[in-house]
Short mmCIF file of C-alpha atoms in Angstrom, two decimals:
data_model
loop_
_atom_site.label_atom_id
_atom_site.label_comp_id
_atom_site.label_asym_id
_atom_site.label_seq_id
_atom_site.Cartn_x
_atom_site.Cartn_y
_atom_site.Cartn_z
CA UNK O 227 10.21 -52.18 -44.47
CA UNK O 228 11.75 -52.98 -40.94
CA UNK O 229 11.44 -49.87 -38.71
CA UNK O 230 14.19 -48.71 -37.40
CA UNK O 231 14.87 -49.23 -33.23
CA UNK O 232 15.22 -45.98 -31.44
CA UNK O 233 16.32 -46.06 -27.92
CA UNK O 234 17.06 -42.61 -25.43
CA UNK O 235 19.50 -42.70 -23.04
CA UNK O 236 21.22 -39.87 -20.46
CA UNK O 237 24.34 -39.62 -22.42
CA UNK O 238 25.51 -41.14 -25.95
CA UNK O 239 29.56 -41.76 -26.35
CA UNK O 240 30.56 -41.69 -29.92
CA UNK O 241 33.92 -43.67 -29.50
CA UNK O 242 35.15 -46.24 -27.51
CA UNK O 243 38.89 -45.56 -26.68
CA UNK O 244 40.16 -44.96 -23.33
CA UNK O 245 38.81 -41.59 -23.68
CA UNK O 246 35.19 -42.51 -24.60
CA UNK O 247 35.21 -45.46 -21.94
CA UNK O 248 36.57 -42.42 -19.07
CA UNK O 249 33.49 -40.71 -19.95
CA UNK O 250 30.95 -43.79 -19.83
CA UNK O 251 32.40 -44.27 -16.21
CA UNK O 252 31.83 -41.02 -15.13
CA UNK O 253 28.75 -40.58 -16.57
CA UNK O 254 27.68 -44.30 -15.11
CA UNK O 255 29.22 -43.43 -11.54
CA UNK O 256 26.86 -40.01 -11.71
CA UNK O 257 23.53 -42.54 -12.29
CA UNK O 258 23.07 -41.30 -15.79
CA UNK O 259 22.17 -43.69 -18.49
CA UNK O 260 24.86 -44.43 -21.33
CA UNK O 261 25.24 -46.01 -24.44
CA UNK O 262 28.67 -45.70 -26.27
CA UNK O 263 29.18 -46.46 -29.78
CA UNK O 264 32.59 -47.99 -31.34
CA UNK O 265 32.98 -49.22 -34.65
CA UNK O 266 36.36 -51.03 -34.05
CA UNK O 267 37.99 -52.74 -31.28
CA UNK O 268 36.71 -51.73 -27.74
CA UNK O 269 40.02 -50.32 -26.25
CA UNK O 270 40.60 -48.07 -29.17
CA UNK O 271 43.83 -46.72 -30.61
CA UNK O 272 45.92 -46.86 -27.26
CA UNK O 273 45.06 -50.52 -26.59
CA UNK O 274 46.08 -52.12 -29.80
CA UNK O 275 47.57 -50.12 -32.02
CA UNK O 276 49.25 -47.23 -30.28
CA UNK O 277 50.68 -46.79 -26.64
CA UNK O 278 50.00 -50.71 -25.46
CA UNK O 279 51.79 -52.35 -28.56
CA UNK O 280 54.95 -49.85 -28.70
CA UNK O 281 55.81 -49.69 -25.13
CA UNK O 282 55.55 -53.54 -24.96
CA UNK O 283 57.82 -53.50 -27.95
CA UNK O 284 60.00 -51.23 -26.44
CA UNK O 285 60.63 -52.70 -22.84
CA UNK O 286 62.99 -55.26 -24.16
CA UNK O 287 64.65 -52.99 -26.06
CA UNK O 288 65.77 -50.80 -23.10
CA UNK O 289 65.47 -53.45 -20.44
CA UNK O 290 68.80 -54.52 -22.44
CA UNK O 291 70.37 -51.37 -23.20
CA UNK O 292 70.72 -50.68 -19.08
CA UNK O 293 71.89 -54.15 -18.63
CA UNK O 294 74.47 -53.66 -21.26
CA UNK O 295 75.36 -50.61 -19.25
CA UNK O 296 75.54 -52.53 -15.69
CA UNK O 297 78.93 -54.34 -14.89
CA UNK O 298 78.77 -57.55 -14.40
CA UNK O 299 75.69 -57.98 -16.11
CA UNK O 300 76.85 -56.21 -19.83
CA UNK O 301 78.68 -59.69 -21.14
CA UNK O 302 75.71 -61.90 -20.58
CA UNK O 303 73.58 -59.18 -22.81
CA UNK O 304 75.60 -58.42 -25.78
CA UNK O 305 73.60 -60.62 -28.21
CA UNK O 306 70.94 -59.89 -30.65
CA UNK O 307 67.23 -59.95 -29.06
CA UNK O 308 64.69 -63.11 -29.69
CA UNK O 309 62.50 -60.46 -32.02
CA UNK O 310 59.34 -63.49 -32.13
CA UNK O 311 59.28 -63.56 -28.35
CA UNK O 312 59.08 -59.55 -28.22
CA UNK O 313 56.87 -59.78 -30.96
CA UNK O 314 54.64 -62.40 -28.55
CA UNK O 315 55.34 -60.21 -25.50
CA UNK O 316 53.50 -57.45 -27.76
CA UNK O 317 50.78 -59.65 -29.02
CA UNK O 318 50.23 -60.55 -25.64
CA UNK O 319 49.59 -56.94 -24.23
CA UNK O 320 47.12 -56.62 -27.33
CA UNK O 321 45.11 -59.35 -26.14
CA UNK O 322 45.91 -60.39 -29.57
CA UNK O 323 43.88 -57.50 -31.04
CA UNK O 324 40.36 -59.34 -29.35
CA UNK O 325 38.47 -57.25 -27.07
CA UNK O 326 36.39 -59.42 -24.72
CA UNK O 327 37.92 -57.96 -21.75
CA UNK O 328 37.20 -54.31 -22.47
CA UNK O 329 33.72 -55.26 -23.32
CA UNK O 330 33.21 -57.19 -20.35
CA UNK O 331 34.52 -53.75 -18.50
CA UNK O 332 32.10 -51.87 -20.11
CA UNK O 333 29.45 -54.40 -18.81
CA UNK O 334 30.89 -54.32 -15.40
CA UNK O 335 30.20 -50.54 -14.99
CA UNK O 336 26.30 -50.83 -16.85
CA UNK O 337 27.11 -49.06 -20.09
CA UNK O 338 25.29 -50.57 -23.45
CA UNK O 339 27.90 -51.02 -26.28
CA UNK O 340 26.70 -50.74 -29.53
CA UNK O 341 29.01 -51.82 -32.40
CA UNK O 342 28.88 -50.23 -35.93
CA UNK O 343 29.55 -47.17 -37.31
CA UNK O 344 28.02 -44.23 -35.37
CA UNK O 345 26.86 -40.82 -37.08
CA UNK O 346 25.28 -37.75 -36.00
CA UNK O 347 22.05 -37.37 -37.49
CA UNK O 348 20.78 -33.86 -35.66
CA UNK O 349 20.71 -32.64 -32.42
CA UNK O 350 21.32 -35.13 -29.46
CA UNK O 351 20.66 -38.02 -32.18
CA UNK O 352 23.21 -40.71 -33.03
CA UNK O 353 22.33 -43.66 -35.93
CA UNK O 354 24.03 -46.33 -35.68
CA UNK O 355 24.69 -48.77 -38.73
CA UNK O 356 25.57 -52.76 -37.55
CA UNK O 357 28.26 -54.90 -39.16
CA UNK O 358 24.62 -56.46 -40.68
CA UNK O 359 23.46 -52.75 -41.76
CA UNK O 360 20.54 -53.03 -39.73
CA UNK O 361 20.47 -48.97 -38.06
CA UNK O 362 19.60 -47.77 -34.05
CA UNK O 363 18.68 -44.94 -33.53
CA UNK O 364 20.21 -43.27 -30.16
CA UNK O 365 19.02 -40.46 -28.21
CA UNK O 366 20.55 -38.19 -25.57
CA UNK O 367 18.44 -36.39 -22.77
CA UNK O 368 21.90 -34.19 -21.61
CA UNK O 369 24.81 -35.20 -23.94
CA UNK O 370 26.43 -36.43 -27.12
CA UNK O 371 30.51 -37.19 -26.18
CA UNK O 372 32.18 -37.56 -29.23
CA UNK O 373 35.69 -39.36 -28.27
CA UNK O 374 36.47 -40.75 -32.11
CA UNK O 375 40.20 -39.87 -31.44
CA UNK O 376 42.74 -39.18 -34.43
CA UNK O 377 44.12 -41.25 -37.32
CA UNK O 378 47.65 -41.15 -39.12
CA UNK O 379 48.15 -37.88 -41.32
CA UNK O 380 49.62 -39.21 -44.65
CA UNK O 381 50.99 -37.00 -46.71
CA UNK O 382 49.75 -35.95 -50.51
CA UNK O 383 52.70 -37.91 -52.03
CA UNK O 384 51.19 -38.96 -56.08
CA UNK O 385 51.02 -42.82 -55.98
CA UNK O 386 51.44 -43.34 -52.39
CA UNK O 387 48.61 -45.31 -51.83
CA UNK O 388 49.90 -48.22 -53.89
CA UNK O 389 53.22 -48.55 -51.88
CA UNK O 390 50.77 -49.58 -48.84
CA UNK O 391 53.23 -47.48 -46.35
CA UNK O 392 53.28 -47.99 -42.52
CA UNK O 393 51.41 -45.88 -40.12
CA UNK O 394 51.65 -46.14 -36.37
CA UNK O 395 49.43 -48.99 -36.54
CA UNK O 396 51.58 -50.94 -39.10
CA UNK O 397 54.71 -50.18 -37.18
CA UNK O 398 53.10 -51.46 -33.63
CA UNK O 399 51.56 -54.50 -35.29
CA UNK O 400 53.73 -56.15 -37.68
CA UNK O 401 54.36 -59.86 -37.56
CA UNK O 402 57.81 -60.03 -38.98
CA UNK O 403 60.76 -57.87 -38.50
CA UNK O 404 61.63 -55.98 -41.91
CA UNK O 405 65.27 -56.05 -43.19
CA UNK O 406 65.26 -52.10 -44.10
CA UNK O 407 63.13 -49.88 -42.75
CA UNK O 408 62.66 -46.19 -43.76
CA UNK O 409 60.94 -43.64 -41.16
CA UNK O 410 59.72 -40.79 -42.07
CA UNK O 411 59.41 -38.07 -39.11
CA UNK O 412 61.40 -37.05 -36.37
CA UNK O 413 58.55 -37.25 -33.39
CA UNK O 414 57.90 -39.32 -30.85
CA UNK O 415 56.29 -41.99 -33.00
CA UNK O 416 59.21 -41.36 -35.52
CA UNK O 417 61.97 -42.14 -32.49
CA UNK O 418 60.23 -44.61 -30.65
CA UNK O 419 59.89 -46.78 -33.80
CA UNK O 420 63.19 -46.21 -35.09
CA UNK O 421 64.54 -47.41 -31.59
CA UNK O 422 62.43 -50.70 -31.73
CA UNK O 423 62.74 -51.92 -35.12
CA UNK O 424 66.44 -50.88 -35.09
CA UNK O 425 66.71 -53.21 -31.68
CA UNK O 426 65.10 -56.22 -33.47
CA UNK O 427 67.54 -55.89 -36.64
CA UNK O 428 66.45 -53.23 -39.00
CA UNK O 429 68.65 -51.14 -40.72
CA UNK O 430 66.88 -47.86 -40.21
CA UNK O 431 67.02 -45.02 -42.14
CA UNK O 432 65.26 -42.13 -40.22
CA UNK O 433 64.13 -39.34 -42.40
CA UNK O 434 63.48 -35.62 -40.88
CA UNK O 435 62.39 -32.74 -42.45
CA UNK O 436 63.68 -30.37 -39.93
CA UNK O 437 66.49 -29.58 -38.07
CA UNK O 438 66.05 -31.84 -35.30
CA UNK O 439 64.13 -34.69 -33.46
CA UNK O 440 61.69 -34.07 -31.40
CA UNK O 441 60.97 -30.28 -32.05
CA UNK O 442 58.13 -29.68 -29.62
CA UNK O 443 60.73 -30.50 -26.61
CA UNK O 444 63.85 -28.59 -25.34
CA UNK O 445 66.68 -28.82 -27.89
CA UNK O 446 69.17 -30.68 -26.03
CA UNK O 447 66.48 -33.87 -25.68
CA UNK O 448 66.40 -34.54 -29.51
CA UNK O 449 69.90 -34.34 -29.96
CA UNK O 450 70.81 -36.74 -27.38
CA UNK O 451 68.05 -39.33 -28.81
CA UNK O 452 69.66 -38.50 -32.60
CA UNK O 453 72.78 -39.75 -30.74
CA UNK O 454 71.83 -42.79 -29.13
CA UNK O 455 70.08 -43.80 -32.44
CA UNK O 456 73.15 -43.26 -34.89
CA UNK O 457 75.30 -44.85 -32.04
CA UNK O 458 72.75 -48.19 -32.16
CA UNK O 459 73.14 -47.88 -36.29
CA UNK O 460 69.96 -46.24 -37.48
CA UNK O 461 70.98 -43.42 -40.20
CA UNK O 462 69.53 -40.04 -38.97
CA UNK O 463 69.37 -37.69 -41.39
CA UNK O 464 68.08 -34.15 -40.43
CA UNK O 465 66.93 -31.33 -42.95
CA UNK O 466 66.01 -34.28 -45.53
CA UNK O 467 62.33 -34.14 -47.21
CA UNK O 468 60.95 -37.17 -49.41
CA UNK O 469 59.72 -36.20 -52.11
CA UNK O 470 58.39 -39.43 -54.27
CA UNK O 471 57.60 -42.92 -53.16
CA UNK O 472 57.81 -46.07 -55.14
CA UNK O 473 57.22 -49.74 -54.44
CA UNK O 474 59.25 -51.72 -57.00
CA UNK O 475 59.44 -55.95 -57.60
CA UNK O 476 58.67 -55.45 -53.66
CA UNK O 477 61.55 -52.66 -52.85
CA UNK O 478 60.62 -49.57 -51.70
CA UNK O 479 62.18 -46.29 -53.07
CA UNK O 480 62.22 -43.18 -51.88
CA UNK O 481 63.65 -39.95 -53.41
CA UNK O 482 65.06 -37.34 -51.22
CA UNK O 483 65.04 -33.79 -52.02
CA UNK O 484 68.36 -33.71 -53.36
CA UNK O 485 67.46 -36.31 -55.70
CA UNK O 486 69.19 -39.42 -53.45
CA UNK O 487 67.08 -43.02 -53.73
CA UNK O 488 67.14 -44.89 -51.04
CA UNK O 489 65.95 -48.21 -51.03
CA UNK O 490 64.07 -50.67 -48.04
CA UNK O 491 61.63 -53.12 -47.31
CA UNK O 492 59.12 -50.99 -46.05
CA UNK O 493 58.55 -47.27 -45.12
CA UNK O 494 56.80 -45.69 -41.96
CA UNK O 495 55.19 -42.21 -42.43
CA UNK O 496 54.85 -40.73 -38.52
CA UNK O 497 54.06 -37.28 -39.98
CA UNK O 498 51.43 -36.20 -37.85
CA UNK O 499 47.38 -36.90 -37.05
CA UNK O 500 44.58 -36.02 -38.56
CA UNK O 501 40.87 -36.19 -36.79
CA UNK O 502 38.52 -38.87 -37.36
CA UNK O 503 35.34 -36.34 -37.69
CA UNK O 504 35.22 -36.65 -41.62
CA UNK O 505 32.21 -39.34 -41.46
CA UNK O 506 30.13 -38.63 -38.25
CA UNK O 507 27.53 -36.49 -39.25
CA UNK O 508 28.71 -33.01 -38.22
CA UNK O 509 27.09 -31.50 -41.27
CA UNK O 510 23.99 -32.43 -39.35
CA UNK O 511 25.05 -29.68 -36.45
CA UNK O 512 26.34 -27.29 -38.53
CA UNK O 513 29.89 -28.25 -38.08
CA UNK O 514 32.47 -29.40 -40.54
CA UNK O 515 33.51 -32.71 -41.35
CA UNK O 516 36.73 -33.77 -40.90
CA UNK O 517 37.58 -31.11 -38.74
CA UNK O 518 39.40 -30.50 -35.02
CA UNK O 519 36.45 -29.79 -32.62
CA UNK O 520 36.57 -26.13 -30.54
CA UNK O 521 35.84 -26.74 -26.97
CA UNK O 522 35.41 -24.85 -23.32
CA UNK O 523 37.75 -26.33 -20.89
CA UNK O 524 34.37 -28.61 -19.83
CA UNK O 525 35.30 -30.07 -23.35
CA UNK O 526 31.55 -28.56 -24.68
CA UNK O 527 32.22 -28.06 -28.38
CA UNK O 528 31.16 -23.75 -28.98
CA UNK O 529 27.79 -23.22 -29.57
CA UNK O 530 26.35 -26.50 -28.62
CA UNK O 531 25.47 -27.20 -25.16
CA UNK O 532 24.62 -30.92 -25.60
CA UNK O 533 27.85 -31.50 -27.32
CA UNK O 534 31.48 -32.30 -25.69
CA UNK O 535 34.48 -33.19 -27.94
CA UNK O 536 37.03 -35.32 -25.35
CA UNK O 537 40.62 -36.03 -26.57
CA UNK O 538 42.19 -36.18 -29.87
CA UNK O 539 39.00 -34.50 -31.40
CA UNK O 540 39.75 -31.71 -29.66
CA UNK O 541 43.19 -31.07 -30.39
CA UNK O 542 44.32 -29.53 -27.02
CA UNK O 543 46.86 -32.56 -26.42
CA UNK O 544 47.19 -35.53 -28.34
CA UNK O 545 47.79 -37.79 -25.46
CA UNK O 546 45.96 -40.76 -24.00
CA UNK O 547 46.60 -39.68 -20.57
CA UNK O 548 45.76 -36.76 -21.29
CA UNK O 549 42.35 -37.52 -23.59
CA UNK O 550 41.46 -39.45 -20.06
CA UNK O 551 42.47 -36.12 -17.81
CA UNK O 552 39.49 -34.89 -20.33
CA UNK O 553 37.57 -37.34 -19.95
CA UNK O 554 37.21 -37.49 -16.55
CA UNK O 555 36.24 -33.36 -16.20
CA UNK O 556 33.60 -34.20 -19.38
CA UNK O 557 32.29 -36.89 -17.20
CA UNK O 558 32.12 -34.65 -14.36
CA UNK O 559 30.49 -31.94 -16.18
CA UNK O 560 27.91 -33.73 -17.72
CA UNK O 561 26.61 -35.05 -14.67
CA UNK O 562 26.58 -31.53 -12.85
CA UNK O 563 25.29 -30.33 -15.79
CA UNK O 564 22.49 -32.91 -15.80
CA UNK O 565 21.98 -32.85 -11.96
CA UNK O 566 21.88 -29.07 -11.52
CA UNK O 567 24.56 -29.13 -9.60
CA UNK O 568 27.43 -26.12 -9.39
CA UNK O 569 29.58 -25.80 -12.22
CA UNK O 570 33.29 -25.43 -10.63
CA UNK O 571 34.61 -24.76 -14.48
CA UNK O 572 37.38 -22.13 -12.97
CA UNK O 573 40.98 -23.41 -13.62
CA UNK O 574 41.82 -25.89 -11.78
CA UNK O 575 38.83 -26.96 -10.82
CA UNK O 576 36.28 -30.21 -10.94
CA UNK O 577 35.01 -29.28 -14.49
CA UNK O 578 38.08 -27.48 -16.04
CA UNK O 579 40.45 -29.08 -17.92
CA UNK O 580 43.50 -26.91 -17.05
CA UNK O 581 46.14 -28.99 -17.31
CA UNK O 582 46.22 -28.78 -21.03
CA UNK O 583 47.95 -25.61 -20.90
CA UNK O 584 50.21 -25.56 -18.03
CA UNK O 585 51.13 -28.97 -17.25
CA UNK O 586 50.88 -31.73 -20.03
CA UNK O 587 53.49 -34.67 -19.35
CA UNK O 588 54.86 -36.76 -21.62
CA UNK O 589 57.49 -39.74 -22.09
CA UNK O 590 59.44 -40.71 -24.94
CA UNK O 591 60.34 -44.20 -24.67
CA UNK O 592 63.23 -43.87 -26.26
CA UNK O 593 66.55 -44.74 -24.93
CA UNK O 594 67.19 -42.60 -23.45
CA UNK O 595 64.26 -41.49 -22.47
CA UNK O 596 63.20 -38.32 -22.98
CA UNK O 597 60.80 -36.35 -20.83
CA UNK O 598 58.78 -33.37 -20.25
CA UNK O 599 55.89 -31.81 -18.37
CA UNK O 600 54.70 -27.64 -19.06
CA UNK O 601 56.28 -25.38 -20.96
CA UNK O 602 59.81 -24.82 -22.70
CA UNK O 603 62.23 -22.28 -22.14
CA UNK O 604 61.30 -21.12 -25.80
CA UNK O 605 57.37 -21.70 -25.27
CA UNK O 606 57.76 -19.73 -21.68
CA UNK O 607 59.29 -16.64 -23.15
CA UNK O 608 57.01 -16.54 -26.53
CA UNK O 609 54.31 -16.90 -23.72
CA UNK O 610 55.42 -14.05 -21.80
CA UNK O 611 57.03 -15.28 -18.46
CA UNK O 612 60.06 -13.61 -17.25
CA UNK O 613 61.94 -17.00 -16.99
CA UNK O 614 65.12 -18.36 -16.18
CA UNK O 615 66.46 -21.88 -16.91
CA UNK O 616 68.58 -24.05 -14.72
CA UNK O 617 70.44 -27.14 -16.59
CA UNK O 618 72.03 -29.55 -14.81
CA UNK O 619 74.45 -32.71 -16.33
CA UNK O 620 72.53 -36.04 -14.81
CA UNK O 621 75.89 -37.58 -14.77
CA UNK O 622 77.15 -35.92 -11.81
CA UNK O 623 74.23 -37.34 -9.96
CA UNK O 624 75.39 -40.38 -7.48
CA UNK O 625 72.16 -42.18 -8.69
CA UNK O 626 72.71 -41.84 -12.21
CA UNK O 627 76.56 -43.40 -12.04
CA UNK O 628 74.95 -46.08 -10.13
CA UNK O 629 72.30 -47.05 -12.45
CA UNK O 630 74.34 -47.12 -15.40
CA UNK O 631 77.86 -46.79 -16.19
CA UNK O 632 78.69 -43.64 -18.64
CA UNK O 633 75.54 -42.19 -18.13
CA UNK O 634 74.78 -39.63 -20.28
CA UNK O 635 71.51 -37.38 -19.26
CA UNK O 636 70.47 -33.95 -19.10
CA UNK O 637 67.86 -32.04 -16.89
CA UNK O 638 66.22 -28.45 -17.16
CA UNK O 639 64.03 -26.72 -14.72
CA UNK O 640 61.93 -23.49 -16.29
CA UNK O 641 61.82 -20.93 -13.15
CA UNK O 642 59.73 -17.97 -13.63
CA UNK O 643 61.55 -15.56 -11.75
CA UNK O 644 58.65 -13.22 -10.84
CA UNK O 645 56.53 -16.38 -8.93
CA UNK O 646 59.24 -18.47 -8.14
CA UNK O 647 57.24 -20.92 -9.53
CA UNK O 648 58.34 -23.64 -12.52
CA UNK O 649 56.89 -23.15 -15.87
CA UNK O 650 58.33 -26.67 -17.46
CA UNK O 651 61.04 -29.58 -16.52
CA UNK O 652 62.65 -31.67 -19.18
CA UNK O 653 64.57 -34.41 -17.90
CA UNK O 654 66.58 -36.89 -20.70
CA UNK O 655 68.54 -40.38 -19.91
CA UNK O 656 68.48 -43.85 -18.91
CA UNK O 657 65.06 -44.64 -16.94
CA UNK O 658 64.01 -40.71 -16.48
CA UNK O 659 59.94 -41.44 -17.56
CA UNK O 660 59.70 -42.73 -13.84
CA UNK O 661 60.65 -39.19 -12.52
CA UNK O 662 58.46 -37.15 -14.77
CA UNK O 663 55.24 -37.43 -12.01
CA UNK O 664 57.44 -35.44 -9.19
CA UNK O 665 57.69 -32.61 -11.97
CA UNK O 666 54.39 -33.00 -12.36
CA UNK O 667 53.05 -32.61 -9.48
CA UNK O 668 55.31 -29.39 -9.01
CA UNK O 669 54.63 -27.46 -12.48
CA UNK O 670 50.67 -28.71 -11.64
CA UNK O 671 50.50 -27.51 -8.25
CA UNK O 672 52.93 -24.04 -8.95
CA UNK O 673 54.95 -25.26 -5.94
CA UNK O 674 57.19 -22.74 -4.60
CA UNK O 675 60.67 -22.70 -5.26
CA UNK O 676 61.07 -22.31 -1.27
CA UNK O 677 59.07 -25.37 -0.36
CA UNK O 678 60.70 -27.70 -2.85
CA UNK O 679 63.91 -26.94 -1.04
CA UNK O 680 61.84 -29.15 1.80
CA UNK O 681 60.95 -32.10 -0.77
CA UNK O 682 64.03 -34.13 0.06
CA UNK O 683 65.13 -36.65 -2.35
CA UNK O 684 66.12 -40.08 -0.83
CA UNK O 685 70.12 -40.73 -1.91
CA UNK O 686 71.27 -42.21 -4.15
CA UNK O 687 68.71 -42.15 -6.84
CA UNK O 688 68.89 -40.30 -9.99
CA UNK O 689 65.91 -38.08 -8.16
CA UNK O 690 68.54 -36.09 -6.61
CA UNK O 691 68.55 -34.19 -9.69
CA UNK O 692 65.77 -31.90 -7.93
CA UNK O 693 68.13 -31.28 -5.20
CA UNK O 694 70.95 -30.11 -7.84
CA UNK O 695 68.58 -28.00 -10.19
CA UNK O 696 67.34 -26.38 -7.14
CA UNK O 697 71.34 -25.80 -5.70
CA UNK O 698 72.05 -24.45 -9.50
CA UNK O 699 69.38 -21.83 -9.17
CA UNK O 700 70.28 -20.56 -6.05
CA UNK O 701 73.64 -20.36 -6.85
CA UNK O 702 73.72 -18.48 -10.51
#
């Protein structure tokens, strides 16, 4: 009987995302020794099968929807798109699902990889089986990171296995462009999807349980996506629930709830995540498998003070950027932790991850675009702020007219009234994800009303929206 290699390190990263490779650097940078673990593709989700793959699918998409919108340019881009050279453009951006360049990053920076599955087996212990089954055994003097991110939720539909339905990853990797496509979900996967495969000649059908799309922003962003969609063809049906799925000589069916089949080539379930902590030993800790993972806001999982839980695993916000916001406080905290060094774990500072409450940005890539940073008008109010929002049509801004004729666009400032502070900013239309940072920067900072008044926007670009939301709130 081969014994079985044990090695001890500073930290051990179960995962090897973007999340899990934020915390090897920061843990590296701080001198500490690191091994991370990764049982896939070095990169993760983000990299090949999630925000990588979709937005490089998507460019081309709206790259041509503003040039149909430009005169002069709109005749010479009224044709259909060359779907194999998006789908290279998006194989391309995947490094064609190989990871030798991550790897080589994870060299560069003096962390050990080691591939296979990775399980905890007791306190500060990782085991790690090989593709061969041959098992490490990994130790951590300070910390255990675990940074296994979140999976496709599919749900409990009898027989749905054998229709082999899309998930996120199916959707951002497909080789071929299906002739009907069903999508099930009205998020941001949901819309983003719909709006590629729709580009590249699907006839989507987009199914949504509730009332609208995208429920976790401000109404009026949903409804002008819905739009835009049924405009471009897709069939968006709201209030609609699936309630069987068949595959049939190849043809997918699904019944509605009101008993309607409707037939395609394949069908996309975007219906949420679920974590991957079902198979990583948390029984061994006294935690439960399969579950979301409790944290401070150092990302230490409660009642464990070796172990952090950074990103999905977490479920504070399901976002890469924001998994690597996490990852970099983790980092940070480990090494104080490790080093004796002051624990600044206040909001807002070094080893607090703050911004998970009051200032998470996001971009639909839709077109439009949608997006958002901090809270809603609804989410501000049920949170108790005395607030007041300020809406403003992005048409009438001379920026907006110039970058695209008929412009349609809406924008939203959240004011609480008793700080003069803002709570949230939605902004929706044609190439608004590049504005989202400013808002940012405000709702993360709690700028002052009164000093924005002296960030000037530079005319004419669709930024002068700040200068109008600000004029609207003075004025009403």
């Amino acid at each position: 009987m081969t014994e079985t290699e044990t090695n001890a390190y500073d930290v051990v990263v179960l995962g090897a995302g973007p999340v899990g490779e934020n915390v090897a650097d920061r843990t590296r940078a701080a001198g500490l020794t690191t091994a991370v673990v990764e049982g896939e593709l070095v990169g993760g989700e983000c990299s090949y099968w999630a925000c990588m793959p979709s937005k490089a699918l998507l460019r081309p998409v709206i790259a041509r929807a503003d040039a149909r919108r430009v005169p002069g340019l709109s005749q010479s881009v009224q044709g259909p798109l060359d779907a194999s050279a998006v789908l290279a453009h998006r194989d391309h951006y995947t490094s064609h699902w190989k990871d030798d360049g991550q790897v080589g990053w994870l060299d560069s920076i003096g962390a050990d990889l080691y591939r296979g599955h990775g399980r905890l087996t007791g306190p500060r212990t990782v085991t790690v089986t090989g593709p061969d089954g041959t098992e490490r055994v990994l130790t951590a003097r300070h910390a255990v990171a675990v940074c296994t991110g979140s999976r496709a939720a599919l749900p409990g539909l009898p027989g749905l296995d054998a229709v082999k339905p899309w998930t996120s990853r199916e959707a951002t990797s497909s080789a071929s462009v299906p002739g009907r496509l069903i999508v099930v979900g009205g998020g941001v996967v949901a819309t983003e999807m719909a709006t590629v495969w729709q580009a590249l000649g699907s006839k989507v059908t987009l199914l949504v349980r509730g009332k609208g799309l995208l429920a976790r922003m401000e109404p009026f962003a949903g409804e002008l996506v819905a739009e835009a969609l049924t405009e471009a063809g897709a069939d968006v049906r709201t209030g609609t629930s699936v309630e069987s799925v068949t595959r049939e000589n190849g043809t997918v069916v699904a019944v509605t709830g009101d008993g309607e089949r409707i037939e395609a080539d394949e069908i996309l379930f975007a219906t949420g995540r679920a974590p991957r902590t079902d198979d990583i030993g948390l029984e061994t800790v006294g935690l439960e498998p399969g579950s979301w993972l409790p944290v401070d806001d150092s990302l230490r999982v409660d009642g464990h003070d070796w172990l952090y839980a950074v990103g999905d695993v977490n479920h504070r916000a399901l976002l890469t950027h924001q998994g690597k916001y996490q990852a970099r406080v983790a980092g940070a905290a480990i090494a104080a932790r490790a080093t004796g060094e002051t624990l600044l774990d206040r909001p807002w500072g070094a080893h607090a991850a703050t911004a998970d409450r009051a200032a998470v940005p996001q971009v639909v890539f839709t077109d439009p675009e949608a997006a958002a940073v901090g809270l809603s008008l609804a989410e501000a109010e049920q949170a108790g702020h005395r607030v007041r929002a300020v809406d403003v049509d992005l048409s009438t801004v001379a920026g907006a007219g110039l970058y695209a004729d008929g412009y349609k666009g809406r924008a939203r400032m959240v004011v609480d009234v008793e700080d003069e502070i803002l709570r949230g900013v939605t902004l929706v239309g044609p190439g608004v994800g590049e504005l989202i940072h400013s808002a940012t920067i405000a709702v993360a900072g709690q700028v002052p009303v009164s000093r924005l008044w002296h960030a000037v926007p530079s005319y004419p670009t669709i930024s002068e929206v700040w200068l109008r939301l600000l004029e609207a709130y003075r004025d009403n």
